[in-house]
């Protein structure tokens, strides 16, 4: 798949479905000139290539010389986009509004001002009904231009209404822009660093959030204003590992769509991201029953025509649901059952290689490795961890890079690879210290590993019990929860102390929690 990412035209052709390819051929026949025959030849040849190879391409196309190739590729790319626009013009609200705006501009330039105004009137109502204020601003801007430059005999009331509406829209766009910027910057911080590592990170995030949050944030009532407000609080809470607040705002995010059903189609990407975050919140809080309910709702939604309509959202729905299914096995200790999903999910990721960002691949590889670690298959666990450790292409998730190295160290420890353990302890400690990713739990772990290196089984048991006692009381500490979330160190140590498989230790905790909940 590596070559596929190097050529935009090849990527586009590979992403097309049969119906889209068929429509392109019909579109070209309707609008083609003689020179368009070459782009059809190029299309057919690229469609059959397994990977992009320019030398092979030119060999298969003797009618196209190398100096001509770039121009013909550019022409084909434009025609493909035009064909897709023609095919999908009614698929999304944004495309419908863009088409109406384009039609109004064409009519205006033809001098048919009143016809243009009629189209703009319809576009304005459609945009307003669906909260599309950026489009609404463009519609009103064109309306104002026509009213300003020409005598249209429009009544005074309409011009007053236009100016007032323009001011309201400007204020709304400003609020949405500030809130969406805040949500995006918080999400960007998380993608780069993961959770807040210490008091300094916490103080920095708190200060930034307080400065950027609009003073009237909780008085906002518009859908988009509330959406980006809830997103901002969701990321803010998640970074700070305030999982209860994370759950509350992820739930508000989802509830907002339940209150505005039509927006599930208009903003499907935000809806599925909200479901994904709500599932993660239930995972972090070990809300097993609620997790099952939301996952079932997500799976049902994933099978609807709305979720299946566009490749981007179909793929991301699939990815988020698969991630949740793996999380279910990770939090219930059913590691071996979870392994049955790995091959299928890995195949899906390969199929989606053109569309999936490196961050998502890293997360899945870490989940796969954790399942194998919990199942006792340390060699396969190491194979998946090596993919993360050796991946230098994406400077993402410093936290996952750190914990991948820590789990890699523990896997070698379990395999009894004493020859390399000492050097691994030093290198992993140096890496985590350099990345400022060491918490008290990790410090205690490195201390235990160094001290227990080479101990006999009889002497090891008291050391393990002492280590467990030291880290057990840190379980509720907010800056230590990250260590337990990424790698369940306590269950790992308990499996050693009580001489049970790690999967059984976690599964017993799950059964105990379910039993306790059923009593209340």
XYZ file of C-alpha atoms in Angstrom:
520
model
C 0.000 0.000 0.000
C 2.997 2.333 0.428
C 3.127 3.403 -3.235
C -0.564 4.199 -3.284
C -0.103 7.213 -1.087
C 2.341 8.825 -3.510
C -0.059 9.664 -6.330
C -3.307 11.593 -5.788
C -4.919 10.506 -9.062
C -4.194 6.836 -8.393
C -5.666 7.171 -4.887
C -8.834 8.734 -6.284
C -9.323 6.014 -8.914
C -8.697 3.245 -6.370
C -11.367 4.745 -4.096
C -14.098 4.600 -6.778
C -16.937 2.059 -6.656
C -18.325 0.290 -9.737
C -21.262 2.708 -10.010
C -18.898 5.702 -9.834
C -16.637 4.249 -12.531
C -19.627 3.530 -14.755
C -20.953 7.057 -14.270
C -17.553 8.534 -15.155
C -17.563 6.685 -18.512
C -21.084 7.952 -19.282
C -20.158 11.464 -18.164
C -17.133 11.538 -20.479
C -19.167 10.233 -23.429
C -21.710 13.024 -22.930
C -19.180 15.811 -22.657
C -16.061 14.492 -24.378
C -13.983 15.986 -27.091
C -11.570 13.917 -29.143
C -8.653 14.688 -26.814
C -10.594 13.158 -23.919
C -9.995 9.690 -25.342
C -6.513 9.762 -23.829
C -7.844 10.378 -20.329
C -10.168 7.359 -20.727
C -7.164 5.231 -21.723
C -5.234 6.575 -18.728
C -8.200 5.906 -16.426
C -8.587 2.288 -17.601
C -4.863 1.600 -17.248
C -4.560 3.120 -13.771
C -7.678 1.255 -12.675
C -5.993 -2.070 -13.479
C -2.610 -1.323 -11.853
C -2.075 -2.873 -8.385
C 0.282 -0.004 -7.406
C 1.325 3.253 -9.003
C 4.346 2.697 -11.270
C 5.025 5.469 -13.810
C 7.422 3.456 -15.964
C 4.950 0.585 -16.296
C 2.145 3.082 -16.935
C 3.968 4.718 -19.870
C 4.861 1.298 -21.247
C 1.168 0.342 -21.296
C 0.189 3.686 -22.899
C 2.264 4.144 -26.088
C -0.100 6.942 -27.230
C 1.003 9.140 -24.290
C 4.515 10.567 -24.155
C 6.220 11.286 -20.827
C 6.108 15.124 -21.250
C 2.313 14.872 -21.806
C 1.577 12.676 -18.810
C 1.280 15.320 -16.065
C -1.140 17.473 -18.083
C -3.329 14.471 -18.987
C -3.320 13.300 -15.356
C -4.401 16.779 -14.188
C -7.187 16.835 -16.786
C -8.375 13.346 -15.759
C -8.352 14.331 -12.070
C -10.555 17.379 -12.771
C -12.963 15.341 -14.901
C -13.261 12.670 -12.205
C -14.155 15.297 -9.607
C -16.686 16.862 -12.005
C -18.220 13.424 -12.617
C -18.466 12.706 -8.869
C -20.002 16.119 -8.259
C -22.572 15.419 -10.994
C -23.360 12.010 -9.472
C -23.485 13.092 -5.832
C -24.923 16.609 -6.090
C -27.948 15.654 -3.983
C -26.071 13.425 -1.513
C -25.212 16.119 1.022
C -26.706 19.399 2.109
C -23.392 21.171 1.511
C -23.329 20.088 -2.153
C -26.962 21.161 -2.619
C -26.249 24.591 -1.137
C -23.072 24.971 -3.217
C -25.018 24.095 -6.355
C -27.742 26.663 -5.562
C -25.114 29.335 -4.901
C -23.367 28.503 -8.188
C -26.697 28.652 -10.053
C -27.537 32.027 -8.495
C -24.138 33.435 -9.497
C -24.580 32.175 -13.098
C -28.040 33.764 -13.356
C -26.767 37.020 -11.823
C -23.883 37.213 -14.306
C -26.405 36.604 -17.101
C -28.289 39.669 -15.877
C -31.242 37.649 -14.529
C -31.167 39.294 -11.109
C -34.692 38.418 -9.993
C -34.213 34.736 -10.857
C -30.939 34.776 -8.914
C -32.691 36.336 -5.895
C -35.406 33.661 -5.967
C -32.785 30.881 -5.828
C -30.941 32.700 -3.044
C -34.194 32.991 -1.075
C -34.636 29.193 -1.225
C -30.965 28.601 -0.379
C -31.271 30.983 2.596
C -34.215 29.074 4.047
C -32.466 25.705 3.558
C -29.231 26.918 5.141
C -31.075 28.547 8.055
C -33.197 25.451 8.743
C -30.046 23.310 9.026
C -27.808 25.765 10.864
C -25.396 26.164 7.949
C -24.360 29.693 8.839
C -21.195 29.768 6.714
C -23.339 29.106 3.625
C -25.943 31.523 4.922
C -23.270 34.232 5.101
C -22.363 33.600 1.433
C -26.040 33.676 0.389
C -26.716 36.965 2.199
C -23.470 38.449 0.884
C -24.609 37.802 -2.714
C -28.123 39.070 -1.946
C -26.679 42.284 -0.484
C -24.427 42.704 -3.517
C -27.382 42.436 -5.904
C -29.524 44.783 -3.789
C -26.666 47.321 -3.485
C -25.624 47.418 -7.142
C -29.019 47.219 -8.806
C -32.540 48.610 -8.471
C -34.557 45.485 -7.771
C -37.614 47.317 -6.390
C -37.234 45.321 -3.161
C -39.215 46.763 -0.293
C -37.373 48.565 2.509
C -38.361 45.874 5.021
C -36.303 43.256 3.202
C -33.143 45.372 3.109
C -33.461 46.043 6.853
C -33.981 42.324 7.436
C -30.884 41.468 5.364
C -28.628 43.872 7.252
C -29.882 42.680 10.647
C -29.518 39.037 9.646
C -25.969 39.661 8.386
C -24.990 41.090 11.790
C -26.524 38.136 13.663
C -24.797 35.622 11.389
C -21.458 37.388 11.784
C -21.763 37.120 15.595
C -22.791 33.489 15.378
C -19.893 32.575 13.050
C -17.483 34.327 15.417
C -18.745 32.294 18.412
C -18.674 29.006 16.505
C -15.176 29.775 15.184
C -13.825 30.463 18.685
C -15.389 27.324 20.151
C -14.376 25.067 17.244
C -10.818 26.458 17.454
C -10.747 25.618 21.171
C -12.024 22.062 20.557
C -9.516 21.532 17.720
C -6.521 22.800 19.679
C -7.377 20.625 22.697
C -7.787 17.579 20.456
C -4.458 18.409 18.774
C -2.757 18.562 22.186
C -4.149 15.127 23.069
C -3.124 13.540 19.738
C 0.427 14.773 20.296
C 0.857 14.174 24.053
C -1.970 11.963 25.318
C -3.193 12.677 28.860
C -1.796 15.384 31.159
C 1.356 13.900 32.632
C 1.834 16.067 35.719
C 0.774 19.225 37.562
C 2.564 21.414 35.007
C 0.556 19.940 32.092
C -2.623 20.224 34.159
C -1.997 23.874 35.055
C -1.179 24.736 31.434
C -4.351 23.106 30.079
C -6.518 24.743 32.779
C -5.078 28.199 32.039
C -5.469 27.797 28.275
C -9.043 26.524 28.594
C -10.101 29.327 30.955
C -8.618 31.999 28.676
C -10.175 30.632 25.482
C -13.659 29.710 26.724
C -16.193 32.475 25.842
C -17.679 34.184 28.906
C -21.243 33.482 27.723
C -20.540 29.830 26.831
C -23.359 28.392 28.953
C -25.963 30.810 27.588
C -25.502 29.533 24.012
C -28.481 27.723 22.488
C -27.586 27.153 18.809
C -26.784 23.560 17.755
C -23.251 24.263 16.481
C -22.360 26.515 19.400
C -23.401 23.790 21.857
C -21.732 21.046 19.786
C -18.310 22.711 19.880
C -18.803 23.709 23.533
C -19.467 20.074 24.507
C -16.553 18.898 22.358
C -14.228 21.387 24.073
C -15.262 20.183 27.535
C -14.990 16.543 26.404
C -11.349 16.952 25.313
C -10.538 19.173 28.306
C -11.826 16.518 30.728
C -10.211 13.628 28.834
C -6.776 15.263 28.776
C -7.032 15.916 32.531
C -8.233 12.325 33.126
C -11.379 13.613 34.791
C -13.309 10.639 33.435
C -16.582 11.535 35.140
C -16.618 14.966 33.472
C -15.504 13.277 30.230
C -18.537 10.991 30.415
C -20.950 13.853 31.227
C -19.916 15.958 28.228
C -19.648 13.020 25.821
C -23.239 12.190 26.857
C -24.314 15.822 26.286
C -22.659 15.606 22.846
C -24.725 12.537 21.956
C -27.916 13.922 23.547
C -27.612 17.037 21.393
C -28.001 14.851 18.290
C -30.872 12.896 19.842
C -32.658 16.237 20.380
C -31.929 17.248 16.756
C -32.414 14.013 14.782
C -32.017 15.718 11.382
C -28.443 16.667 12.315
C -27.416 13.000 12.430
C -27.529 13.116 8.638
C -26.244 16.671 8.247
C -23.286 16.196 10.652
C -22.800 12.439 10.665
C -19.043 12.754 11.281
C -19.582 14.647 14.543
C -22.304 12.194 15.596
C -20.168 9.069 15.188
C -17.249 10.804 16.942
C -19.594 11.574 19.838
C -20.655 7.915 20.094
C -16.991 6.894 19.984
C -16.141 9.226 22.879
C -19.147 8.111 24.911
C -18.025 4.478 24.527
C -14.500 5.447 25.589
C -15.917 7.203 28.659
C -17.874 4.087 29.659
C -14.693 2.058 29.063
C -12.621 4.344 31.319
C -15.270 4.248 34.067
C -15.903 0.511 33.605
C -19.625 1.148 33.059
C -20.096 -2.308 31.553
C -23.869 -2.247 31.068
C -23.961 1.264 29.583
C -21.056 0.330 27.315
C -23.051 -2.601 25.910
C -26.142 -0.424 25.339
C -24.235 2.329 23.475
C -22.241 -0.205 21.434
C -25.475 -1.888 20.306
C -26.922 1.524 19.379
C -23.742 2.336 17.416
C -23.813 -1.022 15.607
C -27.474 -0.480 14.671
C -26.697 3.007 13.396
C -23.702 1.662 11.434
C -26.084 -0.547 9.429
C -28.358 2.360 8.395
C -28.271 3.924 4.900
C -27.088 7.227 6.437
C -23.952 5.609 7.907
C -23.311 3.629 4.711
C -23.850 6.510 2.286
C -20.314 7.957 2.225
C -17.019 6.033 2.252
C -15.424 8.329 4.834
C -18.159 7.898 7.440
C -18.715 4.204 6.657
C -15.013 3.539 7.251
C -14.808 5.581 10.456
C -17.978 3.994 11.827
C -16.405 0.591 11.203
C -13.127 1.651 12.853
C -14.811 3.082 15.965
C -17.055 0.024 16.389
C -14.084 -2.339 16.022
C -12.138 -0.292 18.570
C -15.054 -0.584 21.023
C -15.319 -4.338 20.482
C -11.636 -4.725 21.359
C -12.120 -2.493 24.419
C -14.909 -4.773 25.623
C -12.524 -7.747 25.700
C -9.745 -5.659 27.290
C -11.927 -4.507 30.187
C -13.631 -7.870 30.799
C -10.447 -9.949 30.596
C -11.776 -12.054 27.693
C -8.480 -11.667 25.847
C -8.555 -14.950 23.934
C -12.057 -14.213 22.588
C -10.789 -10.773 21.571
C -7.958 -12.341 19.574
C -10.552 -13.820 17.211
C -11.220 -10.254 15.983
C -7.594 -9.311 15.307
C -7.126 -10.823 11.834
C -10.371 -9.365 10.502
C -9.681 -5.893 11.922
C -6.087 -5.958 10.656
C -7.405 -6.890 7.179
C -9.876 -3.980 7.351
C -7.080 -1.579 8.282
C -5.087 -2.795 5.293
C -8.123 -2.283 3.067
C -8.603 1.218 4.506
C -4.899 2.122 4.313
C -5.616 5.071 1.998
C -8.050 6.600 4.468
C -6.798 5.756 7.980
C -4.445 8.171 9.745
C -1.218 6.863 11.378
C -2.530 7.699 14.864
C -5.403 5.226 14.436
C -3.019 2.452 13.282
C -0.797 3.004 16.344
C -3.824 2.723 18.680
C -5.004 -0.542 17.063
C -1.524 -2.078 17.152
C -1.335 -1.231 20.856
C -4.729 -2.837 21.517
C -3.679 -5.968 19.568
C -0.446 -6.153 21.581
C -2.370 -5.806 24.874
C -4.701 -8.673 23.927
C -1.727 -10.924 23.154
C 0.052 -9.847 26.360
C -3.044 -10.640 28.455
C -3.388 -14.002 26.679
C 0.189 -14.941 27.485
C 1.375 -14.883 23.835
C 4.338 -12.591 24.493
C 6.150 -13.222 21.214
C 3.206 -12.027 19.087
C 2.702 -9.158 21.540
C 6.313 -8.090 20.872
C 5.733 -8.261 17.098
C 2.890 -5.716 17.344
C 4.803 -3.498 19.773
C 7.784 -3.400 17.403
C 5.497 -1.848 14.762
C 4.849 1.060 17.136
C 8.417 1.379 18.442
C 9.951 1.310 14.951
C 7.394 3.697 13.421
C 9.225 6.996 12.944
C 6.861 8.303 10.251
C 4.363 9.874 12.637
C 5.318 11.980 15.653
C 2.100 11.062 17.422
C 1.036 9.861 20.851
C 4.225 10.116 22.896
C 2.318 8.305 25.640
C 1.639 5.248 23.450
C 5.272 5.224 22.297
C 6.276 5.146 25.983
C 3.836 2.454 27.094
C 4.610 0.318 24.034
C 8.231 0.240 25.225
C 7.159 -0.550 28.770
C 4.929 -3.454 27.670
C 7.745 -4.616 25.367
C 10.030 -4.727 28.420
C 7.448 -6.684 30.448
C 6.904 -9.174 27.589
C 10.649 -9.929 27.531
C 10.571 -10.168 31.340
C 7.767 -12.764 31.078
C 9.743 -14.706 28.450
C 12.722 -14.800 30.825
C 15.048 -13.062 28.350
C 17.496 -12.139 31.114
C 20.302 -11.321 28.683
C 18.554 -8.189 27.405
C 16.379 -7.222 30.410
C 19.001 -5.028 32.089
C 19.710 -2.986 28.957
C 15.976 -2.747 28.179
C 15.232 -1.380 31.672
C 17.849 1.355 31.131
C 16.731 2.270 27.593
C 12.987 2.332 28.413
C 13.580 4.375 31.563
C 15.726 6.872 29.600
C 13.065 7.178 26.865
C 10.201 7.761 29.312
C 12.239 10.231 31.365
C 13.236 12.152 28.229
C 9.584 12.325 27.137
C 8.599 13.420 30.690
C 6.304 10.420 30.796
C 7.290 8.888 34.130
C 4.699 8.739 36.905
C 5.089 7.340 40.438
C 3.695 3.990 39.256
C 6.344 3.660 36.548
C 9.114 4.730 38.949
C 7.975 1.974 41.339
C 7.851 -0.526 38.487
C 11.406 0.224 37.358
C 12.560 0.013 40.972
C 10.919 -3.410 41.318
C 12.325 -4.719 38.019
C 15.863 -3.596 38.874
C 15.661 -5.045 42.384
C 14.010 -8.333 41.419
C 16.420 -8.958 38.568
C 17.792 -12.472 39.120
C 15.905 -13.216 42.363
C 14.864 -16.793 43.106
C 11.105 -17.606 43.001
C 11.054 -17.932 46.827
C 12.466 -14.429 47.288
C 10.393 -12.996 44.451
C 6.992 -13.501 46.132
C 7.565 -11.001 48.995
C 8.949 -8.461 46.500
C 5.828 -8.775 44.347
C 3.559 -8.397 47.402
C 5.441 -5.294 48.480
C 5.283 -3.831 44.954
C 1.520 -4.509 44.801
C 1.003 -2.786 48.154
C 2.939 0.290 46.947
C 0.965 0.777 43.716
C -2.483 -0.308 44.932
C -3.096 2.914 46.867
C -2.160 4.966 43.763
C -5.067 3.508 41.775
C -7.359 6.471 42.554
C -4.720 9.172 42.011
C -5.635 11.147 38.877
C -2.117 11.517 37.491
C -1.486 7.804 37.993
C -4.677 6.537 36.296
C -2.994 6.801 32.903
C -0.540 4.035 33.825
C -3.421 1.743 34.784
C -5.496 2.682 31.721
C -2.754 1.854 29.205
C -1.431 -1.222 30.948
C -3.230 -2.801 33.883
C -0.140 -3.064 36.065
C -2.116 -3.950 39.205
C -3.803 -6.943 37.545
C -0.441 -8.043 36.121
C 1.180 -7.994 39.583
C -1.889 -9.670 41.149
C -1.618 -12.461 38.581
C 1.927 -13.085 39.860
C 1.031 -12.845 43.538
C -2.100 -15.038 43.314
C -0.613 -17.300 40.616
C -3.528 -16.840 38.214
C -3.558 -15.852 34.526
C -3.870 -12.084 34.094
C -7.027 -12.627 32.008
C -8.695 -14.452 34.924
C -7.755 -11.722 37.407
C -9.395 -9.050 35.193
C -12.404 -11.237 34.353
C -13.029 -11.936 38.062
C -13.002 -8.173 38.735
C -15.521 -7.692 35.933
C -17.847 -10.372 37.371
C -17.518 -8.856 40.828
C -18.421 -5.352 39.541
C -21.434 -6.705 37.645
C -22.582 -8.572 40.772
C -22.259 -5.426 42.904
C -24.211 -3.324 40.369
C -27.025 -5.902 40.245
C -27.492 -5.598 44.016
C -28.131 -1.829 43.850
